Coordinates of C-alpha atoms in Angstrom, one line a residue:
M202 CA -24.7 -18.8 -30.3
I203 CA -24.5 -21.2 -27.3
R204 CA -25.5 -24.2 -29.6
R205 CA -22.8 -23.4 -32.1
F206 CA -20.3 -23.3 -29.2
F207 CA -21.2 -26.7 -27.9
V208 CA -21.1 -28.2 -31.3
A209 CA -17.6 -26.9 -31.8
V210 CA -16.6 -28.4 -28.4
L211 CA -18.1 -31.7 -29.1
L212 CA -16.4 -31.9 -32.6
V213 CA -12.9 -31.0 -31.1
T214 CA -13.4 -33.5 -28.2
A215 CA -14.4 -36.1 -30.7
L216 CA -11.4 -35.5 -32.7
V217 CA -8.8 -35.5 -30.0
F218 CA -10.4 -38.6 -28.3
S219 CA -10.3 -40.7 -31.6
S220 CA -6.9 -39.7 -32.5
H221 CA -5.1 -39.7 -29.0
A222 CA -7.1 -42.0 -26.8
Q223 CA -4.1 -43.7 -25.3
R224 CA -3.5 -41.1 -22.5
F225 CA -6.1 -39.0 -20.8
V226 CA -7.3 -37.9 -17.4
V227 CA -10.4 -37.3 -15.5
K228 CA -10.7 -34.6 -13.0
T229 CA -12.9 -32.5 -10.9
N230 CA -12.6 -28.9 -9.5
L231 CA -12.8 -29.3 -5.6
P232 CA -13.9 -25.8 -4.6
Y233 CA -17.0 -25.9 -7.0
W234 CA -18.3 -28.8 -4.9
G235 CA -18.2 -26.5 -2.0
I236 CA -20.7 -24.1 -3.6
M237 CA -22.9 -27.1 -4.6
S238 CA -21.8 -27.3 -8.2
P239 CA -21.0 -30.8 -9.2
N240 CA -18.4 -30.8 -12.1
A241 CA -16.2 -33.0 -14.1
G242 CA -13.4 -32.7 -16.8
L243 CA -11.6 -34.7 -19.3
E244 CA -8.1 -33.9 -20.6
F245 CA -6.6 -35.7 -23.6
R246 CA -2.8 -35.8 -24.6
M247 CA -2.3 -34.3 -28.0
G248 CA 1.4 -34.8 -28.2
K249 CA 4.5 -34.4 -25.9
K250 CA 3.6 -30.8 -24.9
F251 CA 0.0 -30.2 -25.8
T252 CA -3.3 -31.3 -24.2
F253 CA -7.0 -30.5 -24.7
D254 CA -9.0 -30.1 -21.7
V255 CA -12.9 -29.6 -21.4
N256 CA -14.6 -29.1 -18.1
G257 CA -18.2 -28.7 -17.3
G258 CA -20.6 -28.5 -14.5
G259 CA -23.5 -26.8 -12.9
N260 CA -26.2 -26.6 -10.3
L261 CA -29.7 -27.4 -11.2
F262 CA -31.0 -27.9 -7.6
R263 CA -34.0 -25.9 -6.3
P264 CA -33.5 -22.7 -4.5
I265 CA -32.3 -22.8 -0.8
D266 CA -33.9 -20.2 1.7
G267 CA -35.0 -18.0 -1.2
K268 CA -31.6 -18.1 -2.7
Q269 CA -31.2 -19.1 -6.4
F270 CA -28.0 -20.4 -7.7
K271 CA -29.0 -22.5 -10.8
H272 CA -26.3 -22.6 -13.6
W273 CA -24.4 -24.8 -16.0
F274 CA -21.0 -24.2 -17.9
V275 CA -18.6 -25.7 -20.2
Q276 CA -14.9 -24.6 -20.6
P277 CA -12.7 -26.1 -23.3
E278 CA -9.1 -25.4 -23.1
L279 CA -5.9 -26.1 -25.3
R280 CA -2.8 -26.2 -23.1
Y281 CA 1.0 -26.0 -23.8
W282 CA 3.2 -27.8 -21.2
F283 CA 6.7 -26.4 -20.4
C284 CA 8.1 -29.8 -19.4
E285 CA 5.7 -32.6 -20.8
S286 CA 2.0 -33.2 -20.8
F287 CA 0.4 -33.5 -17.3
N288 CA 3.5 -32.5 -15.6
G289 CA 4.6 -29.1 -14.2
H290 CA 3.8 -25.6 -15.5
F291 CA 1.3 -24.8 -18.5
L292 CA -0.2 -22.1 -20.3
G293 CA -3.7 -22.4 -21.9
I294 CA -6.2 -20.6 -24.0
H295 CA -9.8 -21.3 -22.9
G296 CA -13.2 -20.7 -24.1
S297 CA -16.4 -20.5 -21.8
G298 CA -20.1 -20.8 -22.2
G299 CA -23.2 -21.5 -20.2
Q300 CA -26.5 -20.2 -18.7
Y301 CA -27.2 -18.9 -15.2
N302 CA -30.3 -17.9 -12.9
V303 CA -28.8 -16.3 -9.7
G304 CA -30.2 -14.1 -7.0
G305 CA -30.9 -13.6 -3.4
W306 CA -27.3 -13.7 -2.3
D307 CA -25.7 -11.0 -0.2
I308 CA -22.2 -10.5 -1.6
P309 CA -21.0 -6.9 -1.1
I310 CA -18.4 -7.1 -4.0
G311 CA -18.8 -5.0 -7.1
D312 CA -21.8 -5.8 -9.3
L313 CA -22.4 -9.0 -7.2
K314 CA -24.0 -6.6 -4.5
H315 CA -27.1 -6.4 -6.9
L316 CA -27.6 -10.1 -6.3
K317 CA -29.2 -9.4 -2.8
D318 CA -32.3 -7.7 -4.2
Y319 CA -32.6 -9.0 -7.8
R320 CA -32.4 -12.1 -9.7
Y321 CA -30.4 -12.4 -13.0
Q322 CA -31.2 -15.0 -15.6
G323 CA -29.3 -15.3 -18.9
S324 CA -26.3 -16.8 -20.8
F325 CA -22.6 -16.0 -21.2
Y326 CA -19.8 -16.7 -23.5
G327 CA -16.2 -15.8 -23.7
G328 CA -12.5 -16.8 -23.3
G329 CA -9.1 -16.1 -21.9
L330 CA -5.7 -17.3 -21.0
T331 CA -4.8 -19.7 -18.2
Y332 CA -1.6 -20.4 -16.2
G333 CA -1.4 -23.5 -14.0
H334 CA 0.7 -26.2 -12.5
Q335 CA 0.2 -29.9 -12.1
W336 CA 1.8 -32.0 -9.3
Y337 CA 2.3 -35.7 -9.3
L338 CA 0.9 -37.4 -6.3
G339 CA 1.1 -41.0 -7.5
S340 CA 1.1 -43.4 -10.3
R341 CA -2.5 -42.4 -11.0
W342 CA -3.2 -39.2 -9.2
N343 CA -2.3 -35.6 -9.7
L344 CA -3.3 -32.3 -8.3
E345 CA -3.7 -29.0 -10.3
L346 CA -3.9 -25.3 -9.5
S347 CA -4.7 -23.0 -12.4
I348 CA -6.0 -19.4 -12.7
G349 CA -7.5 -17.7 -15.9
A350 CA -8.3 -14.2 -16.9
G351 CA -10.1 -12.9 -20.0
Y352 CA -13.5 -11.6 -21.3
L353 CA -17.1 -12.7 -20.9
R354 CA -20.1 -11.2 -22.6
M355 CA -23.1 -11.8 -20.4
Y356 CA -26.8 -11.5 -21.6
Y357 CA -29.4 -11.0 -18.8
D358 CA -32.9 -10.6 -17.8
K359 CA -33.3 -8.8 -14.3
F360 CA -36.1 -9.7 -12.0
R361 CA -37.4 -8.2 -8.6
C362 CA -36.5 -11.2 -6.3
A363 CA -34.8 -14.5 -6.3
N364 CA -37.7 -16.8 -7.0
C365 CA -40.6 -14.4 -8.3
G366 CA -41.4 -11.3 -9.9
S367 CA -41.8 -10.0 -13.4
K368 CA -39.0 -8.9 -15.7
L369 CA -37.8 -5.5 -14.9
D370 CA -35.0 -5.2 -17.5
S371 CA -32.8 -6.9 -20.0
G372 CA -29.4 -6.1 -21.2
K373 CA -25.8 -7.3 -21.6
K374 CA -22.7 -6.9 -19.7
D375 CA -19.0 -7.1 -20.7
Y376 CA -16.8 -8.5 -18.1
L377 CA -13.0 -8.4 -18.0
G378 CA -11.2 -10.3 -15.1
V379 CA -10.9 -13.7 -13.7
T380 CA -12.6 -16.3 -15.9
K381 CA -11.3 -19.5 -14.4
A382 CA -10.0 -20.7 -11.0
A383 CA -9.3 -24.3 -10.2
L384 CA -7.9 -26.7 -7.5
S385 CA -8.5 -30.1 -9.4
L386 CA -8.0 -33.6 -8.2
I387 CA -7.1 -35.8 -11.1
Y388 CA -7.1 -39.5 -12.0
V389 CA -4.8 -40.4 -14.7
I390 CA -6.0 -43.1 -17.2
K391 CA -3.2 -44.7 -19.1

């Protein structure tokens, strides 16, 4: 399932890039760097009011103090701009996919509280709707704020501790809620 998802993302990206390479941007989601998750994105103009955005990132670093936070993701999105591409408010429809290996974190919120005593490893896919706004900072720089909500299907294996242990359980979880949050610094390539 994940392979098909990535093939579709690559095909759409290639089509968009080959037909509309005259205007695109590169970006990074700043808060992800704060949680040690390098990331980057490309967004291509598809017309006066439409763009195609694809972001990806991850954390493949070794565990820190018994805490595991390995993951990677890709998130393609088709956007409709109310004013013009790369300016003002937009709505989008996004997909999400990736893999994770997370555990040893004390986060006392909802299902995240289980990460303190267990490690979860698996994959996810889904999608949702996005609302955002992009501000012009200069001739080549923009700032974007966006939030998205939708659905994720997560498949997991559950282990006793963050870095060790045999598999205790396997399953799937359906999630409905926030699927995207970004404060992105953007460089415009003309």
